[in-house]
Amino acid sequence: MSADTFDLTARDETWVKRVLPVLKLVAKTYFRSEVRGMDKVPDGGALLVSNHSGGLMAFDVPVISVAFADEFGPDRPLYTLAHDLIFTGAGRQIFGKVGFLPAHPKNAVAALRAGAATIVFPGGEWEALRPTSQSATIDFHGRTGYIRTALEAGVPIVPIVTIGGQETQLFLNRGDSLAKLLGLQKLLRVDSAPFAFGFPFGLTAHFPPNVPLPSKLVTQVLDPIDITAEFGTDPDHAEVDQMIRKHMQHALDGLARERRFPVLG
């Protein structure tokens, strides 16, 4: 099996049920997570398209996963498309057991056609490592592959937005110039290397990693989008992407207006 593809049966329901209580404790207690509208996710395969926040230690995945399990029960499969880096060494077995898949179209389509809800973060590390000043901005970095995936699998897209992740530490810049200088795209498939300020190491270039601050994370699940019904059988992917990001930005703007204080929420 290639490094890009993954066996869906690696997900272990027993392992998931053991991990969920720990994730729930972190999400509900430390990050005081609030998730609205999870009941909007339809039955069967659905591509959950979310913004990504929190740097290399983003916690939007546990927050969404816990809310999904609370709504539909731990037996309903949920897969997460993730960066190749987490599958190095023992990570392949550990993260595979809880439903993580390398972010490859073949994996996504296979999971969706099997009737599983699947999370994708089109903005990836580019969005997760954006400056804190842009925390209320949707930025997929021009990536539209998720639309092709949904069309190929014949499933709806369910947009999701979360605010608060970019407040878990102070991201001072994007660091794309430093990433280019260090050749991180070739080495690690990473476009950003920002400077961030946090606890306990203060100012770092993300290494060593600071402990995330207990920022309140608020998540909104939006109405499902049937691409074919709205745009036809051969849609312009850029047009579809623009519409989806517009809906997501509108929702994220609403969450930002509700937020009174950084970290506190």
PDB file of C-alpha atoms in Angstrom:
ATOM      1  CA  MET A   1       0.000   0.000   0.000  1.00  0.00           C
ATOM      2  CA  SER A   2       1.391   3.442  -0.934  1.00  0.00           C
ATOM      3  CA  ALA A   3       2.032   6.197   1.583  1.00  0.00           C
ATOM      4  CA  ASP A   4      -0.900   8.174   0.136  1.00  0.00           C
ATOM      5  CA  THR A   5      -3.564   5.491   0.444  1.00  0.00           C
ATOM      6  CA  PHE A   6      -4.907   3.967   3.635  1.00  0.00           C
ATOM      7  CA  ASP A   7      -7.042   1.027   4.711  1.00  0.00           C
ATOM      8  CA  LEU A   8     -10.390   2.245   6.092  1.00  0.00           C
ATOM      9  CA  THR A   9     -10.575  -0.793   8.347  1.00  0.00           C
ATOM     10  CA  ALA A  10      -7.628   0.591  10.349  1.00  0.00           C
ATOM     11  CA  ARG A  11     -10.233   2.564  12.301  1.00  0.00           C
ATOM     12  CA  ASP A  12     -10.867   0.683  15.539  1.00  0.00           C
ATOM     13  CA  GLU A  13     -14.241   1.413  17.180  1.00  0.00           C
ATOM     14  CA  THR A  14     -13.005   0.052  20.515  1.00  0.00           C
ATOM     15  CA  TRP A  15     -10.054   2.415  20.401  1.00  0.00           C
ATOM     16  CA  VAL A  16     -12.306   5.343  19.400  1.00  0.00           C
ATOM     17  CA  LYS A  17     -14.610   4.704  22.358  1.00  0.00           C
ATOM     18  CA  ARG A  18     -11.614   4.714  24.712  1.00  0.00           C
ATOM     19  CA  VAL A  19     -10.231   7.973  23.351  1.00  0.00           C
ATOM     20  CA  LEU A  20     -13.511   9.910  23.124  1.00  0.00           C
ATOM     21  CA  PRO A  21     -13.907  10.514  26.910  1.00  0.00           C
ATOM     22  CA  VAL A  22     -10.418  12.053  27.044  1.00  0.00           C
ATOM     23  CA  LEU A  23     -11.105  14.241  24.005  1.00  0.00           C
ATOM     24  CA  LYS A  24     -14.435  15.265  25.504  1.00  0.00           C
ATOM     25  CA  LEU A  25     -12.759  16.302  28.757  1.00  0.00           C
ATOM     26  CA  VAL A  26     -10.253  18.457  26.860  1.00  0.00           C
ATOM     27  CA  ALA A  27     -12.835  19.947  24.487  1.00  0.00           C
ATOM     28  CA  LYS A  28     -15.576  20.646  27.020  1.00  0.00           C
ATOM     29  CA  THR A  29     -13.470  21.575  30.048  1.00  0.00           C
ATOM     30  CA  TYR A  30     -10.224  23.114  28.818  1.00  0.00           C
ATOM     31  CA  PHE A  31     -11.550  24.761  25.642  1.00  0.00           C
ATOM     32  CA  ARG A  32     -15.175  25.144  26.843  1.00  0.00           C
ATOM     33  CA  SER A  33     -16.266  24.108  23.357  1.00  0.00           C
ATOM     34  CA  GLU A  34     -19.691  25.016  22.023  1.00  0.00           C
ATOM     35  CA  VAL A  35     -20.896  23.342  18.820  1.00  0.00           C
ATOM     36  CA  ARG A  36     -24.122  24.411  17.118  1.00  0.00           C
ATOM     37  CA  GLY A  37     -26.036  22.649  14.371  1.00  0.00           C
ATOM     38  CA  MET A  38     -24.365  19.232  14.306  1.00  0.00           C
ATOM     39  CA  ASP A  39     -27.807  17.737  13.636  1.00  0.00           C
ATOM     40  CA  LYS A  40     -27.584  19.265  10.134  1.00  0.00           C
ATOM     41  CA  VAL A  41     -25.132  16.567   9.024  1.00  0.00           C
ATOM     42  CA  PRO A  42     -27.198  14.191   6.842  1.00  0.00           C
ATOM     43  CA  ASP A  43     -27.170  10.412   7.037  1.00  0.00           C
ATOM     44  CA  GLY A  44     -24.609   8.511   4.972  1.00  0.00           C
ATOM     45  CA  GLY A  45     -21.570   9.972   3.296  1.00  0.00           C
ATOM     46  CA  ALA A  46     -21.030  13.701   3.746  1.00  0.00           C
ATOM     47  CA  LEU A  47     -17.931  15.849   3.274  1.00  0.00           C
ATOM     48  CA  LEU A  48     -17.512  18.168   6.259  1.00  0.00           C
ATOM     49  CA  VAL A  49     -15.509  21.154   5.025  1.00  0.00           C
ATOM     50  CA  SER A  50     -14.031  23.215   7.854  1.00  0.00           C
ATOM     51  CA  ASN A  51     -11.690  26.110   8.417  1.00  0.00           C
ATOM     52  CA  HIS A  52      -8.551  25.200  10.369  1.00  0.00           C
ATOM     53  CA  SER A  53      -7.095  27.056  13.356  1.00  0.00           C
ATOM     54  CA  GLY A  54      -4.615  26.601  16.176  1.00  0.00           C
ATOM     55  CA  GLY A  55      -1.234  26.084  14.585  1.00  0.00           C
ATOM     56  CA  LEU A  56       0.486  22.704  14.759  1.00  0.00           C
ATOM     57  CA  MET A  57      -1.638  21.820  17.801  1.00  0.00           C
ATOM     58  CA  ALA A  58      -5.055  22.609  16.326  1.00  0.00           C
ATOM     59  CA  PHE A  59      -7.929  21.299  18.457  1.00  0.00           C
ATOM     60  CA  ASP A  60     -10.815  21.838  16.048  1.00  0.00           C
ATOM     61  CA  VAL A  61     -10.671  18.129  15.095  1.00  0.00           C
ATOM     62  CA  PRO A  62     -11.336  16.874  18.675  1.00  0.00           C
ATOM     63  CA  VAL A  63     -14.074  19.486  19.144  1.00  0.00           C
ATOM     64  CA  ILE A  64     -15.904  18.429  15.973  1.00  0.00           C
ATOM     65  CA  SER A  65     -15.334  14.724  16.668  1.00  0.00           C
ATOM     66  CA  VAL A  66     -16.748  14.933  20.198  1.00  0.00           C
ATOM     67  CA  ALA A  67     -19.826  16.862  19.042  1.00  0.00           C
ATOM     68  CA  PHE A  68     -20.342  14.379  16.189  1.00  0.00           C
ATOM     69  CA  ALA A  69     -20.203  11.424  18.600  1.00  0.00           C
ATOM     70  CA  ASP A  70     -22.559  13.170  21.023  1.00  0.00           C
ATOM     71  CA  GLU A  71     -25.091  13.728  18.233  1.00  0.00           C
ATOM     72  CA  PHE A  72     -24.863  10.448  16.320  1.00  0.00           C
ATOM     73  CA  GLY A  73     -23.214   8.059  18.751  1.00  0.00           C
ATOM     74  CA  PRO A  74     -19.647   6.694  18.696  1.00  0.00           C
ATOM     75  CA  ASP A  75     -20.602   3.855  16.319  1.00  0.00           C
ATOM     76  CA  ARG A  76     -21.168   6.168  13.345  1.00  0.00           C
ATOM     77  CA  PRO A  77     -17.804   6.354  11.524  1.00  0.00           C
ATOM     78  CA  LEU A  78     -16.117   9.730  11.171  1.00  0.00           C
ATOM     79  CA  TYR A  79     -12.874  10.067   9.235  1.00  0.00           C
ATOM     80  CA  THR A  80     -10.470  13.012   9.198  1.00  0.00           C
ATOM     81  CA  LEU A  81      -8.166  13.856   6.297  1.00  0.00           C
ATOM     82  CA  ALA A  82      -4.832  14.961   7.735  1.00  0.00           C
ATOM     83  CA  HIS A  83      -1.319  16.043   6.758  1.00  0.00           C
ATOM     84  CA  ASP A  84       1.200  13.313   5.951  1.00  0.00           C
ATOM     85  CA  LEU A  85       3.426  14.357   8.874  1.00  0.00           C
ATOM     86  CA  ILE A  86       1.213  12.799  11.534  1.00  0.00           C
ATOM     87  CA  PHE A  87       1.527   9.388   9.850  1.00  0.00           C
ATOM     88  CA  THR A  88       5.293   9.120  10.250  1.00  0.00           C
ATOM     89  CA  GLY A  89       6.556   6.310  12.454  1.00  0.00           C
ATOM     90  CA  ALA A  90       4.044   5.044  15.010  1.00  0.00           C
ATOM     91  CA  GLY A  91       1.665   7.857  14.066  1.00  0.00           C
ATOM     92  CA  ARG A  92       0.319   5.809  11.155  1.00  0.00           C
ATOM     93  CA  GLN A  93      -1.040   3.144  13.489  1.00  0.00           C
ATOM     94  CA  ILE A  94      -2.073   5.452  16.336  1.00  0.00           C
ATOM     95  CA  PHE A  95      -3.961   8.023  14.270  1.00  0.00           C
ATOM     96  CA  GLY A  96      -5.293   5.392  11.883  1.00  0.00           C
ATOM     97  CA  LYS A  97      -7.100   3.720  14.773  1.00  0.00           C
ATOM     98  CA  VAL A  98      -9.147   6.850  15.482  1.00  0.00           C
ATOM     99  CA  GLY A  99     -10.114   7.464  11.864  1.00  0.00           C
ATOM    100  CA  PHE A 100      -7.382   9.727  10.486  1.00  0.00           C
ATOM    101  CA  LEU A 101      -6.547   9.289   6.804  1.00  0.00           C
ATOM    102  CA  PRO A 102      -3.738  10.825   4.717  1.00  0.00           C
ATOM    103  CA  ALA A 103      -5.269  13.749   2.808  1.00  0.00           C
ATOM    104  CA  HIS A 104      -5.382  12.001  -0.559  1.00  0.00           C
ATOM    105  CA  PRO A 105      -8.436  12.064  -2.883  1.00  0.00           C
ATOM    106  CA  LYS A 106      -8.532   8.249  -3.083  1.00  0.00           C
ATOM    107  CA  ASN A 107      -8.873   7.976   0.695  1.00  0.00           C
ATOM    108  CA  ALA A 108     -11.579  10.647   0.838  1.00  0.00           C
ATOM    109  CA  VAL A 109     -13.658   9.155  -1.964  1.00  0.00           C
ATOM    110  CA  ALA A 110     -13.346   5.642  -0.509  1.00  0.00           C
ATOM    111  CA  ALA A 111     -14.560   6.800   2.927  1.00  0.00           C
ATOM    112  CA  LEU A 112     -17.428   8.830   1.477  1.00  0.00           C
ATOM    113  CA  ARG A 113     -18.583   6.043  -0.847  1.00  0.00           C
ATOM    114  CA  ALA A 114     -18.549   3.715   2.152  1.00  0.00           C
ATOM    115  CA  GLY A 115     -21.175   6.018   3.690  1.00  0.00           C
ATOM    116  CA  ALA A 116     -18.911   7.698   6.245  1.00  0.00           C
ATOM    117  CA  ALA A 117     -18.851  11.360   7.174  1.00  0.00           C
ATOM    118  CA  THR A 118     -15.389  12.744   6.442  1.00  0.00           C
ATOM    119  CA  ILE A 119     -13.726  15.979   7.593  1.00  0.00           C
ATOM    120  CA  VAL A 120     -11.431  17.966   5.322  1.00  0.00           C
ATOM    121  CA  PHE A 121      -9.566  21.207   6.014  1.00  0.00           C
ATOM    122  CA  PRO A 122      -8.818  22.681   2.558  1.00  0.00           C
ATOM    123  CA  GLY A 123      -6.725  25.498   4.043  1.00  0.00           C
ATOM    124  CA  GLY A 124      -4.546  22.973   5.879  1.00  0.00           C
ATOM    125  CA  GLU A 125      -1.446  24.264   7.611  1.00  0.00           C
ATOM    126  CA  TRP A 126      -1.614  27.491   5.544  1.00  0.00           C
ATOM    127  CA  GLU A 127      -4.801  28.475   7.340  1.00  0.00           C
ATOM    128  CA  ALA A 128      -3.897  26.948  10.717  1.00  0.00           C
ATOM    129  CA  LEU A 129      -0.656  28.980  10.812  1.00  0.00           C
ATOM    130  CA  ARG A 130      -2.156  32.309   9.737  1.00  0.00           C
ATOM    131  CA  PRO A 131      -1.600  35.410  11.922  1.00  0.00           C
ATOM    132  CA  THR A 132      -3.939  35.843  14.883  1.00  0.00           C
ATOM    133  CA  SER A 133      -5.028  39.152  13.320  1.00  0.00           C
ATOM    134  CA  GLN A 134      -6.646  37.050  10.557  1.00  0.00           C
ATOM    135  CA  SER A 135      -8.385  34.620  12.909  1.00  0.00           C
ATOM    136  CA  ALA A 136     -11.822  35.472  11.477  1.00  0.00           C
ATOM    137  CA  THR A 137     -10.757  34.954   7.846  1.00  0.00           C
ATOM    138  CA  ILE A 138     -11.468  31.896   5.695  1.00  0.00           C
ATOM    139  CA  ASP A 139      -8.375  31.177   3.576  1.00  0.00           C
ATOM    140  CA  PHE A 140      -8.159  27.941   1.581  1.00  0.00           C
ATOM    141  CA  HIS A 141      -5.053  29.144  -0.283  1.00  0.00           C
ATOM    142  CA  GLY A 142      -6.780  28.541  -3.625  1.00  0.00           C
ATOM    143  CA  ARG A 143      -7.348  24.835  -2.942  1.00  0.00           C
ATOM    144  CA  THR A 144     -10.528  23.493  -4.542  1.00  0.00           C
ATOM    145  CA  GLY A 145      -9.837  19.748  -4.648  1.00  0.00           C
ATOM    146  CA  TYR A 146     -12.504  19.134  -2.014  1.00  0.00           C
ATOM    147  CA  ILE A 147     -15.174  20.031  -4.578  1.00  0.00           C
ATOM    148  CA  ARG A 148     -13.893  17.398  -7.003  1.00  0.00           C
ATOM    149  CA  THR A 149     -13.898  14.877  -4.160  1.00  0.00           C
ATOM    150  CA  ALA A 150     -17.526  15.584  -3.217  1.00  0.00           C
ATOM    151  CA  LEU A 151     -18.631  15.353  -6.857  1.00  0.00           C
ATOM    152  CA  GLU A 152     -16.762  12.112  -7.477  1.00  0.00           C
ATOM    153  CA  ALA A 153     -18.195  10.521  -4.337  1.00  0.00           C
ATOM    154  CA  GLY A 154     -21.678  11.920  -5.003  1.00  0.00           C
ATOM    155  CA  VAL A 155     -22.104  13.414  -1.524  1.00  0.00           C
ATOM    156  CA  PRO A 156     -23.165  16.804  -0.134  1.00  0.00           C
ATOM    157  CA  ILE A 157     -20.759  19.309   1.395  1.00  0.00           C
ATOM    158  CA  VAL A 158     -21.426  20.429   4.967  1.00  0.00           C
ATOM    159  CA  PRO A 159     -19.517  23.663   5.751  1.00  0.00           C
ATOM    160  CA  ILE A 160     -18.269  24.134   9.319  1.00  0.00           C
ATOM    161  CA  VAL A 161     -16.627  27.174  10.917  1.00  0.00           C
ATOM    162  CA  THR A 162     -14.841  27.516  14.250  1.00  0.00           C
ATOM    163  CA  ILE A 163     -13.515  30.589  16.018  1.00  0.00           C
ATOM    164  CA  GLY A 164     -11.051  30.787  18.917  1.00  0.00           C
ATOM    165  CA  GLY A 165      -8.327  28.453  17.693  1.00  0.00           C
ATOM    166  CA  GLN A 166      -6.036  31.220  16.529  1.00  0.00           C
ATOM    167  CA  GLU A 167      -6.117  32.651  20.056  1.00  0.00           C
ATOM    168  CA  THR A 168      -4.493  29.594  21.660  1.00  0.00           C
ATOM    169  CA  GLN A 169      -1.277  31.556  21.162  1.00  0.00           C
ATOM    170  CA  LEU A 170      -0.331  34.801  19.469  1.00  0.00           C
ATOM    171  CA  PHE A 171       0.667  34.108  15.875  1.00  0.00           C
ATOM    172  CA  LEU A 172       2.672  37.159  14.829  1.00  0.00           C
ATOM    173  CA  ASN A 173       3.105  36.489  11.108  1.00  0.00           C
ATOM    174  CA  ARG A 174       2.531  33.836   8.467  1.00  0.00           C
ATOM    175  CA  GLY A 175       6.205  33.022   7.932  1.00  0.00           C
ATOM    176  CA  ASP A 176       5.857  31.997   4.281  1.00  0.00           C
ATOM    177  CA  SER A 177       9.141  33.703   3.369  1.00  0.00           C
ATOM    178  CA  LEU A 178      10.995  31.802   6.097  1.00  0.00           C
ATOM    179  CA  ALA A 179       9.344  28.569   4.952  1.00  0.00           C
ATOM    180  CA  LYS A 180      10.605  29.156   1.415  1.00  0.00           C
ATOM    181  CA  LEU A 181      14.097  29.996   2.703  1.00  0.00           C
ATOM    182  CA  LEU A 182      14.209  26.752   4.689  1.00  0.00           C
ATOM    183  CA  GLY A 183      12.740  24.707   1.851  1.00  0.00           C
ATOM    184  CA  LEU A 184       9.917  23.415   4.034  1.00  0.00           C
ATOM    185  CA  GLN A 185       7.590  22.802   1.095  1.00  0.00           C
ATOM    186  CA  LYS A 186       9.949  20.191  -0.313  1.00  0.00           C
ATOM    187  CA  LEU A 187      10.910  18.756   3.064  1.00  0.00           C
ATOM    188  CA  LEU A 188       7.580  18.754   4.885  1.00  0.00           C
ATOM    189  CA  ARG A 189       4.955  20.042   2.433  1.00  0.00           C
ATOM    190  CA  VAL A 190       4.508  23.119   4.659  1.00  0.00           C
ATOM    191  CA  ASP A 191       4.145  26.669   3.314  1.00  0.00           C
ATOM    192  CA  SER A 192       4.349  28.571   6.610  1.00  0.00           C
ATOM    193  CA  ALA A 193       6.805  28.969   9.468  1.00  0.00           C
ATOM    194  CA  PRO A 194       5.374  31.737  11.668  1.00  0.00           C
ATOM    195  CA  PHE A 195       6.736  33.266  14.821  1.00  0.00           C
ATOM    196  CA  ALA A 196       4.343  32.838  17.724  1.00  0.00           C
ATOM    197  CA  PHE A 197       4.256  33.953  21.346  1.00  0.00           C
ATOM    198  CA  GLY A 198       2.890  31.672  24.029  1.00  0.00           C
ATOM    199  CA  PHE A 199       3.521  29.703  27.225  1.00  0.00           C
ATOM    200  CA  PRO A 200       5.969  28.470  28.474  1.00  0.00           C
ATOM    201  CA  PHE A 201       8.645  29.156  25.827  1.00  0.00           C
ATOM    202  CA  GLY A 202       7.605  32.682  24.835  1.00  0.00           C
ATOM    203  CA  LEU A 203       8.622  33.681  21.307  1.00  0.00           C
ATOM    204  CA  THR A 204       9.308  30.657  19.094  1.00  0.00           C
ATOM    205  CA  ALA A 205       9.260  29.678  15.440  1.00  0.00           C
ATOM    206  CA  HIS A 206       6.805  26.955  16.491  1.00  0.00           C
ATOM    207  CA  PHE A 207       9.573  24.799  17.975  1.00  0.00           C
ATOM    208  CA  PRO A 208       9.562  24.001  20.791  1.00  0.00           C
ATOM    209  CA  PRO A 209       5.743  24.088  20.763  1.00  0.00           C
ATOM    210  CA  ASN A 210       4.005  26.214  23.369  1.00  0.00           C
ATOM    211  CA  VAL A 211       1.081  24.878  25.387  1.00  0.00           C
ATOM    212  CA  PRO A 212      -2.193  26.107  23.809  1.00  0.00           C
ATOM    213  CA  LEU A 213      -4.042  28.693  25.887  1.00  0.00           C
ATOM    214  CA  PRO A 214      -7.553  27.623  27.014  1.00  0.00           C
ATOM    215  CA  SER A 215      -9.321  29.692  24.376  1.00  0.00           C
ATOM    216  CA  LYS A 216     -13.073  29.144  24.114  1.00  0.00           C
ATOM    217  CA  LEU A 217     -13.826  27.368  20.831  1.00  0.00           C
ATOM    218  CA  VAL A 218     -17.193  28.032  19.212  1.00  0.00           C
ATOM    219  CA  THR A 219     -18.242  25.984  16.171  1.00  0.00           C
ATOM    220  CA  GLN A 220     -21.154  26.438  13.767  1.00  0.00           C
ATOM    221  CA  VAL A 221     -22.317  23.708  11.359  1.00  0.00           C
ATOM    222  CA  LEU A 222     -24.021  25.157   8.268  1.00  0.00           C
ATOM    223  CA  ASP A 223     -26.697  23.724   5.987  1.00  0.00           C
ATOM    224  CA  PRO A 224     -25.594  20.938   3.593  1.00  0.00           C
ATOM    225  CA  ILE A 225     -24.893  21.934  -0.016  1.00  0.00           C
ATOM    226  CA  ASP A 226     -25.825  19.639  -2.908  1.00  0.00           C
ATOM    227  CA  ILE A 227     -23.400  20.848  -5.594  1.00  0.00           C
ATOM    228  CA  THR A 228     -25.115  19.104  -8.517  1.00  0.00           C
ATOM    229  CA  ALA A 229     -28.556  20.375  -7.526  1.00  0.00           C
ATOM    230  CA  GLU A 230     -27.317  23.965  -7.295  1.00  0.00           C
ATOM    231  CA  PHE A 231     -24.691  24.095 -10.068  1.00  0.00           C
ATOM    232  CA  GLY A 232     -25.452  21.192 -12.419  1.00  0.00           C
ATOM    233  CA  THR A 233     -23.480  18.079 -13.320  1.00  0.00           C
ATOM    234  CA  ASP A 234     -20.426  19.946 -14.671  1.00  0.00           C
ATOM    235  CA  PRO A 235     -19.964  22.943 -12.373  1.00  0.00           C
ATOM    236  CA  ASP A 236     -17.199  25.524 -12.386  1.00  0.00           C
ATOM    237  CA  HIS A 237     -15.147  24.501  -9.337  1.00  0.00           C
ATOM    238  CA  ALA A 238     -13.936  28.059  -8.727  1.00  0.00           C
ATOM    239  CA  GLU A 239     -17.535  29.297  -8.677  1.00  0.00           C
ATOM    240  CA  VAL A 240     -18.621  26.579  -6.253  1.00  0.00           C
ATOM    241  CA  ASP A 241     -15.601  27.249  -4.009  1.00  0.00           C
ATOM    242  CA  GLN A 242     -16.356  30.963  -3.980  1.00  0.00           C
ATOM    243  CA  MET A 243     -19.950  30.336  -2.921  1.00  0.00           C
ATOM    244  CA  ILE A 244     -18.956  27.916  -0.158  1.00  0.00           C
ATOM    245  CA  ARG A 245     -16.279  30.226   1.219  1.00  0.00           C
ATOM    246  CA  LYS A 246     -18.751  33.126   1.097  1.00  0.00           C
ATOM    247  CA  HIS A 247     -21.236  31.180   3.232  1.00  0.00           C
ATOM    248  CA  MET A 248     -18.484  30.175   5.634  1.00  0.00           C
ATOM    249  CA  GLN A 249     -17.088  33.700   5.889  1.00  0.00           C
ATOM    250  CA  HIS A 250     -20.543  35.091   6.644  1.00  0.00           C
ATOM    251  CA  ALA A 251     -20.989  32.551   9.449  1.00  0.00           C
ATOM    252  CA  LEU A 252     -17.493  33.159  10.827  1.00  0.00           C
ATOM    253  CA  ASP A 253     -18.115  36.909  10.800  1.00  0.00           C
ATOM    254  CA  GLY A 254     -21.202  36.259  12.903  1.00  0.00           C
ATOM    255  CA  LEU A 255     -19.219  34.239  15.447  1.00  0.00           C
ATOM    256  CA  ALA A 256     -16.568  36.977  15.537  1.00  0.00           C
ATOM    257  CA  ARG A 257     -19.205  39.632  16.302  1.00  0.00           C
ATOM    258  CA  GLU A 258     -20.434  37.538  19.243  1.00  0.00           C
ATOM    259  CA  ARG A 259     -16.928  37.188  20.667  1.00  0.00           C
ATOM    260  CA  ARG A 260     -16.336  39.806  23.355  1.00  0.00           C
ATOM    261  CA  PHE A 261     -12.812  39.003  24.552  1.00  0.00           C
ATOM    262  CA  PRO A 262      -9.883  37.017  23.134  1.00  0.00           C
ATOM    263  CA  VAL A 263      -9.385  33.603  24.770  1.00  0.00           C
ATOM    264  CA  LEU A 264     -12.283  34.187  27.187  1.00  0.00           C
ATOM    265  CA  GLY A 265     -14.840  34.188  24.381  1.00  0.00           C
TER     266      GLY A 265
END
